[in-house]
Amino acid sequence: MKIIYDSQIFAQQEFGGISRYICALASQMSRVPGVDVKIVAPLHINQYLKDANRAIVTGFHVRRLPKTARIIKAMSAALCGSVSRMMRPDLVHETYYAARPLCRSNVPHVLTVYDLIEERFPDSFGADYPVAQLKKSAVNRADHIFCISENTRRDLCELHSLPEERLTVTYLGYDALPQTGLQAQVLVGDAPYILHVAGRRGYKNFDGLLRAYAASPWLSGNFRLVCFGASALSADERGLMAGLGLSATQVIHVGGGDDRLAALYKGAAAFVYPSKYEGFGIPPLEAMSLDCPVICSNTSSIPEVVGESGEYFDPYEVDSIMSSIERVLQSSARREELVCLGRERCKRFSWERCAQETLAVYQRLAK
């Protein structure tokens, strides 16, 4: 069986959860006897592909230079179609949302839908943001759709009126973060802290976490709030902090690689995940795998991932966020319970299992 993954996401993402997922899926598939896997990305900027097994990649890595993004994307898309036709695949997995298929082979086309964030939270995106419309086009023409959570499947059924037989839920895996011996104290000093990871704008609800942290004299007096992510604190975020009476020594941003993130998880008193919506949510699994207690929202797919291994709050209620964090941090027994539950919970999610369940659908469609 020959499977092709198209170039879309690899011409757009240098790093990112979607390209990591596709790479992990292809890598696992390539180990199955009788399965021939190719990621057809004639020109790409993706670091995961750059480091992947060359046997599963057709294409070349190019540097991402200013004002070249559209050119790279267009050239890769044009080449992807002709290259894939010569390969004569049995099935094509489209890696993101497009109005028309890049690989126009007369074989089953499948798609993964990660979330319905643009549809649920349109105010978090500009009026000209095209993803929702492109997603609708891709969904309508796909022969089968993978959803990364039951929550995504329910949203897709509700918003696009799709028959359930066209949908399959396949939970994601996660990658063990590198542990290099780096200590959190080197990054943020010795004082205790709670940890926030990833995006902070809009539905990610970082402002709700800031308000909850500031509302508790006990929290803000005994713990710092460390934010890990690519972007430094914005002027708006610093303005909100000032308005809440929080100083730059209380709320700290740290960027960098996975070795730093692993050190911060291991050193944190707890990991707090205040997002109002997630299609899946890998950070809680990363935290649990490194014995960091998880305190998180009770909405969307998050309870599916975290299960009984987290302390939950209502992300729309500041008092709820504050109370849940205080409840965990004021109880060493509860923290230890969450750590023990988390160690077992994260074992349920692996790329191997994700690939096995995905391949079963491929084989059924390609018969």
CSV table of C-alpha atoms in Angstrom, one decimal:
chain,number,residue,atom,x,y,z
A,1,MET,CA,0.0,0.0,0.0
A,2,LYS,CA,1.4,3.4,-1.0
A,3,ILE,CA,0.4,6.4,1.1
A,4,ILE,CA,1.2,10.0,0.2
A,5,TYR,CA,1.1,13.1,2.5
A,6,ASP,CA,1.0,16.3,0.6
A,7,SER,CA,3.2,19.4,1.0
A,8,GLN,CA,0.8,21.9,2.5
A,9,ILE,CA,1.8,22.1,6.2
A,10,PHE,CA,5.6,21.6,5.5
A,11,ALA,CA,5.7,24.7,3.3
A,12,GLN,CA,4.0,26.7,6.0
A,13,GLN,CA,5.5,25.5,9.3
A,14,GLU,CA,9.1,25.5,10.4
A,15,PHE,CA,8.0,24.0,13.7
A,16,GLY,CA,4.5,23.3,15.0
A,17,GLY,CA,2.1,20.7,16.3
A,18,ILE,CA,0.5,19.7,12.9
A,19,SER,CA,3.8,19.1,11.1
A,20,ARG,CA,5.1,17.2,14.1
A,21,TYR,CA,2.0,15.0,14.0
A,22,ILE,CA,2.3,14.2,10.3
A,23,CYS,CA,6.0,13.4,10.7
A,24,ALA,CA,5.3,11.1,13.6
A,25,LEU,CA,2.5,9.4,11.7
A,26,ALA,CA,4.6,8.8,8.6
A,27,SER,CA,7.6,7.6,10.6
A,28,GLN,CA,5.5,5.0,12.4
A,29,MET,CA,3.7,3.9,9.2
A,30,SER,CA,7.1,3.4,7.4
A,31,ARG,CA,7.9,0.6,9.9
A,32,VAL,CA,4.9,-1.5,8.9
A,33,PRO,CA,5.7,-4.2,6.3
A,34,GLY,CA,4.0,-3.7,3.0
A,35,VAL,CA,3.3,0.1,3.6
A,36,ASP,CA,5.2,2.5,1.4
A,37,VAL,CA,5.0,6.1,2.9
A,38,LYS,CA,6.1,9.3,1.2
A,39,ILE,CA,5.8,12.9,2.4
A,40,VAL,CA,5.8,14.8,-0.9
A,41,ALA,CA,7.1,18.2,0.0
A,42,PRO,CA,9.2,19.3,-3.0
A,43,LEU,CA,10.3,22.6,-1.3
A,44,HIS,CA,9.7,22.9,2.4
A,45,ILE,CA,10.9,24.9,5.4
A,46,ASN,CA,10.1,22.3,8.1
A,47,GLN,CA,12.8,21.3,10.6
A,48,TYR,CA,11.1,18.0,11.5
A,49,LEU,CA,11.3,17.0,7.8
A,50,LYS,CA,14.9,18.1,7.6
A,51,ASP,CA,15.7,15.7,10.4
A,52,ALA,CA,13.4,12.9,9.3
A,53,ASN,CA,14.4,9.6,7.7
A,54,ARG,CA,15.2,10.6,4.1
A,55,ALA,CA,13.5,7.4,2.8
A,56,ILE,CA,10.1,8.9,3.6
A,57,VAL,CA,10.7,12.4,2.3
A,58,THR,CA,10.5,13.5,-1.3
A,59,GLY,CA,11.8,17.1,-1.4
A,60,PHE,CA,14.3,19.6,-0.3
A,61,HIS,CA,14.6,21.9,2.7
A,62,VAL,CA,15.0,25.6,1.9
A,63,ARG,CA,15.8,28.5,4.2
A,64,ARG,CA,12.8,30.7,5.2
A,65,LEU,CA,13.8,34.1,4.0
A,66,PRO,CA,11.8,37.4,4.3
A,67,LYS,CA,9.0,37.7,1.7
A,68,THR,CA,9.5,34.2,0.3
A,69,ALA,CA,6.7,32.3,2.2
A,70,ARG,CA,4.1,32.6,-0.6
A,71,ILE,CA,6.6,31.7,-3.3
A,72,ILE,CA,7.7,28.6,-1.5
A,73,LYS,CA,4.2,27.5,-0.8
A,74,ALA,CA,3.1,28.1,-4.4
A,75,MET,CA,6.1,26.3,-5.9
A,76,SER,CA,5.8,23.4,-3.6
A,77,ALA,CA,2.1,23.0,-4.2
A,78,ALA,CA,2.6,23.1,-8.0
A,79,LEU,CA,5.4,20.5,-7.9
A,80,CYS,CA,3.5,18.3,-5.4
A,81,GLY,CA,0.8,17.5,-7.8
A,82,SER,CA,3.0,16.4,-10.7
A,83,VAL,CA,5.3,14.4,-8.4
A,84,SER,CA,2.5,12.6,-6.6
A,85,ARG,CA,0.8,11.6,-9.9
A,86,MET,CA,4.0,9.8,-11.0
A,87,MET,CA,4.1,7.9,-7.7
A,88,ARG,CA,0.6,6.4,-8.3
A,89,PRO,CA,-0.5,6.3,-4.6
A,90,ASP,CA,-3.3,4.2,-3.1
A,91,LEU,CA,-4.4,7.0,-0.8
A,92,VAL,CA,-3.6,10.7,-0.2
A,93,HIS,CA,-3.6,12.3,3.2
A,94,GLU,CA,-3.9,16.1,2.9
A,95,THR,CA,-1.9,17.7,5.7
A,96,TYR,CA,-3.9,21.0,5.9
A,97,TYR,CA,-6.9,22.8,4.5
A,98,ALA,CA,-7.0,23.7,0.8
A,99,ALA,CA,-9.8,24.8,-1.6
A,100,ARG,CA,-8.6,22.1,-4.1
A,101,PRO,CA,-6.5,19.0,-3.6
A,102,LEU,CA,-2.8,19.4,-4.4
A,103,CYS,CA,-2.5,15.7,-5.4
A,104,ARG,CA,-5.3,15.1,-7.9
A,105,SER,CA,-5.1,11.3,-8.0
A,106,ASN,CA,-8.3,9.4,-8.4
A,107,VAL,CA,-7.8,7.6,-5.1
A,108,PRO,CA,-9.3,8.2,-1.6
A,109,HIS,CA,-8.4,11.5,0.0
A,110,VAL,CA,-8.4,11.8,3.7
A,111,LEU,CA,-8.0,14.8,6.0
A,112,THR,CA,-7.3,15.5,9.7
A,113,VAL,CA,-9.4,18.2,11.4
A,114,TYR,CA,-7.6,19.4,14.5
A,115,ASP,CA,-10.2,21.8,15.9
A,116,LEU,CA,-13.0,24.2,15.1
A,117,ILE,CA,-11.3,27.2,16.9
A,118,GLU,CA,-11.9,29.6,14.0
A,119,GLU,CA,-15.6,28.8,14.0
A,120,ARG,CA,-16.0,28.8,17.7
A,121,PHE,CA,-13.9,31.9,18.4
A,122,PRO,CA,-14.1,34.1,15.3
A,123,ASP,CA,-13.3,37.2,17.2
A,124,SER,CA,-9.8,35.8,17.9
A,125,PHE,CA,-9.0,36.0,14.2
A,126,GLY,CA,-9.2,38.8,11.6
A,127,ALA,CA,-12.2,39.1,9.3
A,128,ASP,CA,-10.0,38.1,6.3
A,129,TYR,CA,-8.6,35.0,8.0
A,130,PRO,CA,-9.2,32.3,5.4
A,131,VAL,CA,-8.8,29.0,7.4
A,132,ALA,CA,-12.5,28.4,8.2
A,133,GLN,CA,-13.6,28.6,4.6
A,134,LEU,CA,-10.6,26.5,3.4
A,135,LYS,CA,-11.4,24.0,6.1
A,136,LYS,CA,-15.0,23.8,4.9
A,137,SER,CA,-13.9,23.1,1.3
A,138,ALA,CA,-11.5,20.4,2.4
A,139,VAL,CA,-14.0,18.8,4.7
A,140,ASN,CA,-16.7,18.7,2.1
A,141,ARG,CA,-14.6,16.9,-0.5
A,142,ALA,CA,-12.7,14.5,1.8
A,143,ASP,CA,-13.5,10.8,1.6
A,144,HIS,CA,-12.8,10.4,5.2
A,145,ILE,CA,-11.9,12.7,8.1
A,146,PHE,CA,-9.8,12.0,11.2
A,147,CYS,CA,-10.6,14.0,14.3
A,148,ILE,CA,-8.0,14.3,17.1
A,149,SER,CA,-10.7,14.2,19.8
A,150,GLU,CA,-14.3,13.4,20.5
A,151,ASN,CA,-14.8,17.1,21.0
A,152,THR,CA,-13.5,17.9,17.5
A,153,ARG,CA,-15.8,15.2,16.1
A,154,ARG,CA,-18.8,16.6,17.9
A,155,ASP,CA,-18.0,20.2,16.7
A,156,LEU,CA,-17.6,19.0,13.2
A,157,CYS,CA,-20.9,17.1,13.2
A,158,GLU,CA,-22.7,20.1,14.6
A,159,LEU,CA,-21.1,22.8,12.4
A,160,HIS,CA,-20.8,20.9,9.2
A,161,SER,CA,-23.7,18.4,9.5
A,162,LEU,CA,-21.4,15.4,8.5
A,163,PRO,CA,-22.5,11.8,8.7
A,164,GLU,CA,-20.7,10.0,11.5
A,165,GLU,CA,-19.5,7.2,9.2
A,166,ARG,CA,-17.1,9.7,7.5
A,167,LEU,CA,-15.4,10.5,10.8
A,168,THR,CA,-12.9,8.6,13.0
A,169,VAL,CA,-11.3,9.8,16.2
A,170,THR,CA,-7.6,9.1,16.5
A,171,TYR,CA,-6.0,10.6,19.6
A,172,LEU,CA,-2.5,12.1,19.2
A,173,GLY,CA,0.6,10.9,20.8
A,174,TYR,CA,3.4,13.1,22.3
A,175,ASP,CA,7.1,13.2,22.2
A,176,ALA,CA,9.2,12.7,25.3
A,177,LEU,CA,11.1,16.0,25.9
A,178,PRO,CA,14.9,15.8,26.2
A,179,GLN,CA,16.3,15.8,29.7
A,180,THR,CA,19.8,17.2,29.6
A,181,GLY,CA,20.3,17.8,33.3
A,182,LEU,CA,19.4,21.5,32.9
A,183,GLN,CA,17.9,22.8,36.1
A,184,ALA,CA,15.0,25.2,36.3
A,185,GLN,CA,16.8,27.3,38.8
A,186,VAL,CA,19.3,28.3,36.1
A,187,LEU,CA,16.5,29.7,34.0
A,188,VAL,CA,14.2,31.3,36.7
A,189,GLY,CA,16.0,31.3,40.0
A,190,ASP,CA,15.2,29.5,43.2
A,191,ALA,CA,11.7,30.9,44.1
A,192,PRO,CA,8.7,28.5,43.5
A,193,TYR,CA,6.6,29.1,40.4
A,194,ILE,CA,3.5,27.9,38.5
A,195,LEU,CA,4.0,27.3,34.8
A,196,HIS,CA,2.0,28.3,31.7
A,197,VAL,CA,3.0,26.9,28.3
A,198,ALA,CA,2.3,27.9,24.7
A,199,GLY,CA,0.1,30.6,23.2
A,200,ARG,CA,-1.5,33.4,25.3
A,201,ARG,CA,-3.9,35.3,23.1
A,202,GLY,CA,-7.7,35.2,22.9
A,203,TYR,CA,-9.2,31.8,23.7
A,204,LYS,CA,-5.9,30.7,25.3
A,205,ASN,CA,-7.2,32.8,28.2
A,206,PHE,CA,-3.8,33.9,29.6
A,207,ASP,CA,-5.5,37.1,30.8
A,208,GLY,CA,-7.9,34.9,32.9
A,209,LEU,CA,-4.9,33.2,34.5
A,210,LEU,CA,-3.3,36.6,35.2
A,211,ARG,CA,-6.4,37.9,36.9
A,212,ALA,CA,-6.7,34.7,39.0
A,213,TYR,CA,-3.1,34.9,40.0
A,214,ALA,CA,-3.4,38.6,41.0
A,215,ALA,CA,-6.7,38.0,42.9
A,216,SER,CA,-5.0,35.7,45.3
A,217,PRO,CA,-2.5,37.5,47.7
A,218,TRP,CA,-1.4,34.0,48.8
A,219,LEU,CA,-0.6,32.9,45.2
A,220,SER,CA,1.1,36.1,44.1
A,221,GLY,CA,3.0,36.4,47.4
A,222,ASN,CA,4.4,32.8,47.4
A,223,PHE,CA,4.7,31.8,43.7
A,224,ARG,CA,5.9,33.4,40.5
A,225,LEU,CA,4.1,32.8,37.2
A,226,VAL,CA,6.5,31.6,34.5
A,227,CYS,CA,5.3,31.7,30.9
A,228,PHE,CA,7.1,29.6,28.4
A,229,GLY,CA,6.7,30.3,24.7
A,230,ALA,CA,8.1,31.9,21.6
A,231,SER,CA,6.7,35.4,22.1
A,232,ALA,CA,7.9,37.8,24.9
A,233,LEU,CA,5.2,39.5,27.0
A,234,SER,CA,3.4,42.0,24.8
A,235,ALA,CA,2.7,45.6,25.7
A,236,ASP,CA,-1.0,44.8,26.3
A,237,GLU,CA,0.0,41.9,28.6
A,238,ARG,CA,2.5,44.2,30.5
A,239,GLY,CA,-0.3,46.8,30.7
A,240,LEU,CA,-2.7,44.3,32.2
A,241,MET,CA,-0.1,43.2,34.7
A,242,ALA,CA,0.5,46.8,35.8
A,243,GLY,CA,-3.2,47.3,36.2
A,244,LEU,CA,-3.5,44.2,38.3
A,245,GLY,CA,-0.6,45.3,40.5
A,246,LEU,CA,1.8,42.6,39.2
A,247,SER,CA,5.5,43.3,38.8
A,248,ALA,CA,8.0,42.1,36.2
A,249,THR,CA,9.6,39.9,38.9
A,250,GLN,CA,6.3,38.1,39.5
A,251,VAL,CA,5.4,37.2,35.9
A,252,ILE,CA,8.4,36.0,33.9
A,253,HIS,CA,8.7,34.9,30.2
A,254,VAL,CA,11.1,32.2,29.1
A,255,GLY,CA,11.7,31.1,25.6
A,256,GLY,CA,14.0,28.5,24.0
A,257,GLY,CA,14.1,24.8,23.1
A,258,ASP,CA,12.6,21.6,24.5
A,259,ASP,CA,15.4,21.1,26.9
A,260,ARG,CA,14.4,24.3,28.7
A,261,LEU,CA,10.7,23.4,28.6
A,262,ALA,CA,11.5,20.0,30.2
A,263,ALA,CA,13.5,21.7,33.0
A,264,LEU,CA,10.6,24.1,33.7
A,265,TYR,CA,8.0,21.3,33.8
A,266,LYS,CA,10.2,19.4,36.3
A,267,GLY,CA,10.8,22.4,38.5
A,268,ALA,CA,7.3,23.8,38.6
A,269,ALA,CA,4.9,23.5,41.6
A,270,ALA,CA,2.2,23.0,39.0
A,271,PHE,CA,1.3,23.4,35.3
A,272,VAL,CA,-1.8,25.5,34.7
A,273,TYR,CA,-3.7,25.2,31.4
A,274,PRO,CA,-6.4,27.9,31.2
A,275,SER,CA,-7.5,27.6,27.6
A,276,LYS,CA,-11.1,27.9,26.7
A,277,TYR,CA,-10.8,25.6,23.7
A,278,GLU,CA,-8.4,22.9,22.5
A,279,GLY,CA,-8.7,20.3,19.8
A,280,PHE,CA,-6.5,18.1,21.8
A,281,GLY,CA,-3.8,19.7,24.0
A,282,ILE,CA,-0.4,18.1,24.2
A,283,PRO,CA,1.2,20.3,27.0
A,284,PRO,CA,-0.8,18.5,29.8
A,285,LEU,CA,0.7,15.2,28.6
A,286,GLU,CA,4.2,16.7,28.6
A,287,ALA,CA,3.6,17.9,32.1
A,288,MET,CA,2.3,14.6,33.4
A,289,SER,CA,5.2,12.7,31.8
A,290,LEU,CA,7.6,14.9,33.9
A,291,ASP,CA,5.8,14.6,37.2
A,292,CYS,CA,4.3,18.0,37.1
A,293,PRO,CA,0.7,18.3,38.6
A,294,VAL,CA,-1.8,19.5,36.1
A,295,ILE,CA,-4.5,22.2,36.8
A,296,CYS,CA,-6.7,22.8,33.8
A,297,SER,CA,-9.9,24.0,32.2
A,298,ASN,CA,-13.0,21.7,32.2
A,299,THR,CA,-13.9,22.6,28.6
A,300,SER,CA,-13.6,21.2,25.1
A,301,SER,CA,-11.3,18.3,24.6
A,302,ILE,CA,-9.1,18.9,27.7
A,303,PRO,CA,-11.0,16.5,30.0
A,304,GLU,CA,-10.6,13.8,27.3
A,305,VAL,CA,-6.9,14.1,27.5
A,306,VAL,CA,-6.4,14.7,31.2
A,307,GLY,CA,-9.0,12.4,32.6
A,308,GLU,CA,-8.9,12.0,36.4
A,309,SER,CA,-5.3,13.2,36.4
A,310,GLY,CA,-6.0,16.9,36.7
A,311,GLU,CA,-7.6,19.5,39.0
A,312,TYR,CA,-10.3,21.3,37.0
A,313,PHE,CA,-11.7,24.8,36.9
A,314,ASP,CA,-14.2,26.9,34.8
A,315,PRO,CA,-11.9,29.0,32.5
A,316,TYR,CA,-14.6,31.7,32.3
A,317,GLU,CA,-14.6,32.2,36.1
A,318,VAL,CA,-11.6,33.9,37.7
A,319,ASP,CA,-12.6,32.7,41.2
A,320,SER,CA,-12.7,29.1,39.9
A,321,ILE,CA,-9.2,29.3,38.4
A,322,MET,CA,-7.8,30.8,41.6
A,323,SER,CA,-9.5,28.3,43.9
A,324,SER,CA,-8.3,25.3,41.9
A,325,ILE,CA,-4.7,26.5,41.9
A,326,GLU,CA,-4.8,27.3,45.6
A,327,ARG,CA,-6.4,23.9,46.4
A,328,VAL,CA,-3.5,22.0,44.7
A,329,LEU,CA,-0.7,24.2,45.9
A,330,GLN,CA,-1.9,24.1,49.5
A,331,SER,CA,-2.0,20.3,49.6
A,332,SER,CA,1.1,18.2,49.2
A,333,ALA,CA,-1.1,15.1,49.2
A,334,ARG,CA,-3.2,16.4,46.3
A,335,ARG,CA,-0.1,17.3,44.3
A,336,GLU,CA,1.4,13.8,44.9
A,337,GLU,CA,-1.9,12.2,43.9
A,338,LEU,CA,-2.0,14.2,40.6
A,339,VAL,CA,1.6,13.3,39.9
A,340,CYS,CA,0.9,9.5,40.4
A,341,LEU,CA,-2.3,9.6,38.3
A,342,GLY,CA,-0.6,11.6,35.6
A,343,ARG,CA,2.2,9.1,35.2
A,344,GLU,CA,-0.3,6.4,34.3
A,345,ARG,CA,-2.5,8.7,32.2
A,346,CYS,CA,0.1,9.8,29.7
A,347,LYS,CA,0.9,6.1,28.9
A,348,ARG,CA,-2.4,5.9,27.1
A,349,PHE,CA,-1.2,8.3,24.3
A,350,SER,CA,1.4,7.2,21.8
A,351,TRP,CA,2.3,7.8,18.2
A,352,GLU,CA,2.4,4.1,17.7
A,353,ARG,CA,-1.2,3.7,18.7
A,354,CYS,CA,-2.2,6.8,16.7
A,355,ALA,CA,-0.6,5.3,13.6
A,356,GLN,CA,-2.1,1.8,14.1
A,357,GLU,CA,-5.6,3.2,14.3
A,358,THR,CA,-5.0,5.5,11.3
A,359,LEU,CA,-3.6,2.7,9.2
A,360,ALA,CA,-6.7,0.6,9.8
A,361,VAL,CA,-8.9,3.3,8.3
A,362,TYR,CA,-6.4,3.7,5.3
A,363,GLN,CA,-6.6,0.0,4.6
A,364,ARG,CA,-10.4,-0.1,4.7
A,365,LEU,CA,-10.7,2.9,2.3
A,366,ALA,CA,-8.1,1.6,-0.2
A,367,LYS,CA,-9.7,-1.8,-0.7
